[in-house]
Amino acid sequence: MPITIADVAARAQVSKTTVSRVLNGKGELDESTAARVRAVIEELGYVPSSRAVNLARGRTRVVAMLVPSLTWPWMGEVVQGAVDVLEAEEYGLLLFTCNRGADSMRQFTAQVASKSFDGLLVIEPEGTLDYIATLHARGLPMVLIDDRDQMSGQIPSVGTTNHSGAGSAARHLLQVGRQRPLMITGPSRFGCTQQRRDGFTAAYADAGHPVTEDRILLGDFTFERGADAIQQAIANGVEFDAVFCHNDISAAGAMQALLEAGRRIPEDVSVVGFDDIPMAAHTQPPLTTVHQPMREMGEAAARTLLAHFEGTPLPNRPTIIPATFTVRES
């Protein structure tokens, strides 16, 4: 049978509370008593539960992370960035997805109620914003990652430069002589969609080539919609010599539709994506895209939370990590 704190207390002829105080270094204890307890711990080979010790210290040394799904193409990079920081500081990660909808959220809520973790990292699942804001208002330390601009300034967050990233895509296309771009957006409900649209259209307007509404097509970040949008534009007779997609998955769909329509990439149509997920380097041709610093965002969010545990106030302004531009062959 495993040795328990009760066994140590009985052998040392002290209370379990005294053993706990020795383990946690709390309270005033006679040095001879403390020495006797430590000797018994070594003699019996007692290994205290790290969870119990941490709870006694007022911490679990666990950080939770709430995400919509692990199937999102860039999700692994964010999670890995957070894990790298947490594990280096000997914290654990408790990961929650919303794959099962309300059932997933009930499980997460139960863990919140039981105080199973010290703080929370969030990539906001749809429909959870009010609940997340309530947890923040109740004092749960948290940092949002890629907050879609909905809670900017209200909850600590880490994001990237969607507006200037899209602007860099526009300037690249202008530099290679593309004056009639087609843009396939993300869902209109996301703040990043508006930022990317505004950044791209502003750069073209500044160059004297405004993007007309017939060349802005609503997308949903899927491969299928990227392909459908290209087919729609061709069927409607829209003239274009470039395509800017708000993510790499829809860009891959657009590229397939272009090739099937007999358009050469990049000779006839240049294509630029956004995200720089691993797949982007393996499309045909390899995709030029805006690089989102996803791993760095996960690292920064975790560091912000851990610094707060050590007494640093959470920032009241978003932490912004700039996007960069990756030129390939498309």
Short mmCIF file of C-alpha atoms in Angstrom, two decimals, residues 6-286:
data_model
loop_
_atom_site.label_atom_id
_atom_site.label_comp_id
_atom_site.label_asym_id
_atom_site.label_seq_id
_atom_site.Cartn_x
_atom_site.Cartn_y
_atom_site.Cartn_z
CA ALA A 6 -1.31 9.65 8.10
CA ASP A 7 1.44 7.01 8.19
CA VAL A 8 4.10 9.72 8.51
CA ALA A 9 2.15 11.46 11.26
CA ALA A 10 1.70 8.20 13.23
CA ARG A 11 5.37 7.22 12.98
CA ALA A 12 6.57 10.73 13.93
CA GLN A 13 3.92 11.00 16.69
CA VAL A 14 2.57 14.30 15.38
CA SER A 15 -0.65 15.43 13.74
CA LYS A 16 -1.26 15.37 9.98
CA THR A 17 -1.43 19.16 10.14
CA THR A 18 2.12 19.28 11.49
CA VAL A 19 3.35 17.04 8.67
CA SER A 20 1.59 19.28 6.16
CA ARG A 21 3.27 22.35 7.65
CA VAL A 22 6.68 20.72 7.31
CA LEU A 23 5.99 19.84 3.68
CA ASN A 24 4.76 23.33 2.82
CA GLY A 25 7.22 25.27 4.96
CA LYS A 26 4.36 27.09 6.65
CA GLY A 27 3.77 27.93 10.28
CA GLU A 28 6.13 28.05 13.22
CA LEU A 29 7.44 24.64 14.20
CA ASP A 30 9.95 23.43 16.74
CA GLU A 31 13.06 22.58 14.76
CA SER A 32 13.50 19.22 16.47
CA THR A 33 9.90 18.28 15.56
CA ALA A 34 10.41 19.35 11.97
CA ALA A 35 13.65 17.36 11.79
CA ARG A 36 11.91 14.26 13.17
CA VAL A 37 9.12 14.56 10.60
CA ARG A 38 11.62 14.95 7.76
CA ALA A 39 13.54 11.90 8.98
CA VAL A 40 10.36 9.80 8.99
CA ILE A 41 9.44 11.04 5.49
CA GLU A 42 12.84 9.87 4.24
CA GLU A 43 12.66 6.59 6.16
CA LEU A 44 9.22 5.68 4.80
CA GLY A 45 9.91 7.01 1.32
CA TYR A 46 6.81 9.19 1.44
CA VAL A 47 6.16 11.17 -1.75
CA PRO A 48 3.48 13.83 -1.24
CA SER A 49 0.81 14.34 -3.86
CA SER A 50 1.88 17.33 -5.92
CA ARG A 51 -1.78 18.26 -6.33
CA ALA A 52 -2.36 18.20 -2.58
CA VAL A 53 0.77 20.23 -1.88
CA ASN A 54 -0.11 22.82 -4.49
CA LEU A 55 -3.66 23.12 -3.21
CA ALA A 56 -2.31 23.66 0.27
CA ARG A 57 -0.19 26.45 -1.14
CA GLY A 58 -3.23 27.98 -2.82
CA ARG A 59 -2.23 26.94 -6.36
CA THR A 60 -2.78 23.98 -8.63
CA ARG A 61 0.13 24.78 -10.96
CA VAL A 62 -2.27 23.97 -13.79
CA VAL A 63 -3.40 26.32 -16.55
CA ALA A 64 -6.52 25.57 -18.56
CA MET A 65 -6.94 26.27 -22.25
CA LEU A 66 -10.34 26.55 -23.91
CA VAL A 67 -10.42 26.25 -27.71
CA PRO A 68 -13.11 25.62 -30.33
CA SER A 69 -11.48 22.52 -31.82
CA LEU A 70 -8.08 20.94 -32.35
CA THR A 71 -8.84 20.44 -36.05
CA TRP A 72 -8.26 24.11 -36.95
CA PRO A 73 -5.13 24.15 -39.14
CA TRP A 74 -3.09 26.51 -36.95
CA MET A 75 -4.37 25.36 -33.55
CA GLY A 76 -1.49 22.99 -32.87
CA GLU A 77 1.04 25.81 -33.23
CA VAL A 78 -0.74 27.96 -30.64
CA VAL A 79 -1.12 25.09 -28.18
CA GLN A 80 2.51 24.03 -28.62
CA GLY A 81 3.70 27.57 -27.94
CA ALA A 82 1.73 27.70 -24.71
CA VAL A 83 2.85 24.21 -23.65
CA ASP A 84 6.53 25.05 -24.22
CA VAL A 85 6.30 27.97 -21.76
CA LEU A 86 4.15 26.18 -19.19
CA GLU A 87 6.22 23.00 -19.06
CA ALA A 88 9.43 25.01 -18.70
CA GLU A 89 7.95 26.48 -15.51
CA GLU A 90 6.62 23.08 -14.33
CA TYR A 91 2.98 23.91 -14.96
CA GLY A 92 0.51 21.48 -16.46
CA LEU A 93 -2.06 22.19 -19.17
CA LEU A 94 -5.71 21.18 -18.93
CA LEU A 95 -7.14 21.37 -22.45
CA PHE A 96 -10.83 21.80 -23.27
CA THR A 97 -12.47 21.84 -26.69
CA CYS A 98 -16.07 22.59 -27.65
CA ASN A 99 -16.41 19.68 -30.06
CA ARG A 100 -19.50 18.40 -28.22
CA GLY A 101 -21.17 21.77 -27.86
CA ALA A 102 -23.17 22.22 -24.67
CA ASP A 103 -21.84 18.96 -23.17
CA SER A 104 -18.27 20.21 -23.58
CA MET A 105 -19.11 23.50 -21.91
CA ARG A 106 -20.81 21.75 -18.99
CA GLN A 107 -17.64 19.76 -18.40
CA PHE A 108 -15.55 22.93 -18.57
CA THR A 109 -17.93 24.76 -16.21
CA ALA A 110 -17.63 21.95 -13.67
CA GLN A 111 -13.84 22.27 -13.70
CA VAL A 112 -14.13 26.04 -13.22
CA ALA A 113 -16.42 25.50 -10.22
CA SER A 114 -14.00 23.01 -8.65
CA LYS A 115 -11.08 25.46 -9.10
CA SER A 116 -9.08 22.88 -10.99
CA PHE A 117 -6.71 25.45 -12.49
CA ASP A 118 -5.05 28.75 -11.68
CA GLY A 119 -5.80 30.64 -14.89
CA LEU A 120 -7.18 30.32 -18.38
CA LEU A 121 -5.96 30.75 -21.96
CA VAL A 122 -8.79 31.17 -24.46
CA ILE A 123 -9.24 30.95 -28.21
CA GLU A 124 -12.87 31.92 -28.05
CA PRO A 125 -15.34 29.24 -29.17
CA GLU A 126 -18.40 30.76 -30.80
CA GLY A 127 -21.22 31.54 -28.41
CA THR A 128 -19.04 31.59 -25.28
CA LEU A 129 -18.04 35.25 -25.15
CA ASP A 130 -20.55 36.30 -22.49
CA TYR A 131 -19.56 33.39 -20.25
CA ILE A 132 -15.86 34.13 -20.68
CA ALA A 133 -16.49 37.81 -19.83
CA THR A 134 -18.38 36.72 -16.71
CA LEU A 135 -15.48 34.53 -15.56
CA HIS A 136 -13.12 37.46 -16.08
CA ALA A 137 -15.40 39.78 -14.11
CA ARG A 138 -15.43 37.23 -11.25
CA GLY A 139 -11.65 37.36 -11.05
CA LEU A 140 -10.43 34.34 -12.99
CA PRO A 141 -7.05 35.28 -14.51
CA MET A 142 -7.21 34.82 -18.27
CA VAL A 143 -5.65 35.83 -21.56
CA LEU A 144 -7.42 35.68 -24.90
CA ILE A 145 -5.50 34.60 -27.99
CA ASP A 146 -6.58 35.95 -31.39
CA ASP A 147 -9.59 37.62 -29.77
CA ARG A 148 -11.20 38.61 -33.09
CA ASP A 149 -11.31 42.20 -31.86
CA GLN A 150 -14.50 41.64 -29.88
CA MET A 151 -13.11 42.12 -26.36
CA SER A 152 -10.13 44.31 -27.19
CA GLY A 153 -9.10 46.27 -24.10
CA GLN A 154 -11.62 44.54 -21.83
CA ILE A 155 -9.86 41.21 -21.30
CA PRO A 156 -6.07 40.78 -21.62
CA SER A 157 -5.29 39.45 -25.07
CA VAL A 158 -2.59 38.55 -27.56
CA GLY A 159 -3.15 39.19 -31.26
CA THR A 160 -1.44 39.98 -34.52
CA THR A 161 -1.48 42.74 -37.14
CA ASN A 162 -4.30 41.67 -39.43
CA HIS A 163 -4.66 45.11 -41.03
CA SER A 164 -1.00 45.65 -41.89
CA GLY A 165 -0.56 41.99 -42.80
CA ALA A 166 -3.27 42.30 -45.44
CA GLY A 167 -1.68 45.57 -46.54
CA SER A 168 1.61 43.75 -47.15
CA ALA A 169 -0.25 41.24 -49.33
CA ALA A 170 -1.69 44.11 -51.38
CA ARG A 171 1.67 45.84 -51.76
CA HIS A 172 3.28 42.61 -52.93
CA LEU A 173 0.61 42.13 -55.59
CA LEU A 174 0.97 45.74 -56.71
CA GLN A 175 4.73 45.30 -56.98
CA VAL A 176 4.27 42.37 -59.37
CA GLY A 177 1.86 44.42 -61.49
CA ARG A 178 -1.51 43.07 -60.32
CA GLN A 179 -4.14 45.83 -60.49
CA ARG A 180 -7.43 43.87 -60.54
CA PRO A 181 -7.44 41.66 -57.43
CA LEU A 182 -10.24 39.41 -56.27
CA MET A 183 -10.63 39.10 -52.49
CA ILE A 184 -12.22 36.09 -50.76
CA THR A 185 -12.92 37.11 -47.17
CA GLY A 186 -13.47 35.27 -43.93
CA PRO A 187 -16.84 35.20 -42.11
CA SER A 188 -18.17 38.73 -41.59
CA ARG A 189 -18.76 38.16 -37.85
CA PHE A 190 -15.02 37.96 -37.16
CA GLY A 191 -13.10 41.15 -36.40
CA CYS A 192 -10.07 39.80 -38.27
CA THR A 193 -12.13 39.64 -41.46
CA GLN A 194 -12.90 43.35 -41.35
CA GLN A 195 -9.30 44.19 -40.48
CA ARG A 196 -7.92 42.14 -43.38
CA ARG A 197 -10.47 43.57 -45.79
CA ASP A 198 -9.72 47.13 -44.72
CA GLY A 199 -5.95 46.69 -44.84
CA PHE A 200 -6.03 45.20 -48.32
CA THR A 201 -8.49 47.66 -49.86
CA ALA A 202 -6.73 50.67 -48.29
CA ALA A 203 -3.40 49.72 -49.88
CA TYR A 204 -4.99 49.34 -53.30
CA ALA A 205 -6.92 52.61 -52.93
CA ASP A 206 -3.73 54.42 -51.96
CA ALA A 207 -2.12 53.08 -55.15
CA GLY A 208 -5.00 54.42 -57.27
CA HIS A 209 -6.62 51.04 -57.91
CA PRO A 210 -9.67 50.77 -55.64
CA VAL A 211 -11.10 47.27 -55.19
CA THR A 212 -14.68 47.31 -56.43
CA GLU A 213 -17.45 45.48 -54.58
CA ASP A 214 -17.92 42.93 -57.35
CA ARG A 215 -14.40 41.68 -56.63
CA ILE A 216 -15.00 41.18 -52.88
CA LEU A 217 -16.59 37.79 -52.21
CA LEU A 218 -17.75 36.59 -48.80
CA GLY A 219 -15.98 33.43 -47.71
CA ASP A 220 -16.00 31.13 -44.70
CA PHE A 221 -12.36 29.99 -44.40
CA THR A 222 -13.09 26.66 -46.14
CA PHE A 223 -11.47 25.01 -49.17
CA GLU A 224 -14.87 24.55 -50.79
CA ARG A 225 -15.84 28.20 -50.54
CA GLY A 226 -12.48 29.27 -51.95
CA ALA A 227 -13.11 27.12 -55.02
CA ASP A 228 -16.77 28.18 -55.30
CA ALA A 229 -15.85 31.87 -55.16
CA ILE A 230 -13.46 31.53 -58.09
CA GLN A 231 -16.05 29.61 -60.12
CA GLN A 232 -18.63 32.29 -59.28
CA ALA A 233 -16.34 35.13 -60.34
CA ILE A 234 -15.46 33.45 -63.64
CA ALA A 235 -19.12 32.64 -64.37
CA ASN A 236 -20.07 36.28 -63.71
CA GLY A 237 -17.41 37.56 -66.06
CA VAL A 238 -15.42 39.36 -63.34
CA GLU A 239 -11.98 40.27 -64.62
CA PHE A 240 -9.15 39.68 -62.15
CA ASP A 241 -5.43 39.05 -62.23
CA ALA A 242 -4.87 38.22 -58.54
CA VAL A 243 -6.65 36.57 -55.62
CA PHE A 244 -6.19 37.45 -51.95
CA CYS A 245 -7.77 34.94 -49.58
CA HIS A 246 -8.22 35.57 -45.87
CA ASN A 247 -6.75 32.19 -45.01
CA ASP A 248 -4.58 29.53 -46.63
CA ILE A 249 -7.26 26.84 -46.77
CA SER A 250 -9.55 28.96 -48.94
CA ALA A 251 -6.51 29.99 -51.00
CA ALA A 252 -5.83 26.31 -51.73
CA GLY A 253 -9.42 25.92 -52.90
CA ALA A 254 -9.10 29.00 -55.07
CA MET A 255 -5.89 27.65 -56.62
CA GLN A 256 -7.54 24.36 -57.52
CA ALA A 257 -10.47 26.14 -59.19
CA LEU A 258 -8.13 28.42 -61.12
CA LEU A 259 -6.09 25.51 -62.43
CA GLU A 260 -9.24 23.61 -63.39
CA ALA A 261 -10.41 26.71 -65.30
CA GLY A 262 -7.15 26.77 -67.26
CA ARG A 263 -5.65 29.77 -65.46
CA ARG A 264 -1.92 29.54 -64.79
CA ILE A 265 -0.53 30.47 -61.36
CA PRO A 266 1.17 32.94 -61.18
CA GLU A 267 1.49 33.73 -64.90
CA ASP A 268 -2.23 34.53 -65.33
CA VAL A 269 -3.36 34.98 -61.73
CA SER A 270 -1.28 35.54 -58.59
CA VAL A 271 -2.61 34.06 -55.34
CA VAL A 272 -1.85 35.16 -51.78
CA GLY A 273 -3.18 33.59 -48.57
CA PHE A 274 -3.10 34.39 -44.87
CA ASP A 275 -1.85 32.27 -41.92
CA ASP A 276 1.18 30.39 -43.35
CA ILE A 277 0.07 26.99 -42.10
CA PRO A 278 2.41 24.07 -42.96
CA MET A 279 0.30 23.12 -45.98
CA ALA A 280 1.07 26.47 -47.63
CA ALA A 281 4.58 25.37 -48.52
CA HIS A 282 3.24 22.26 -50.30
CA THR A 283 0.52 23.59 -52.60
CA GLN A 284 1.18 23.65 -56.34
CA PRO A 285 2.79 26.10 -56.71
CA PRO A 286 3.86 26.85 -53.11
#
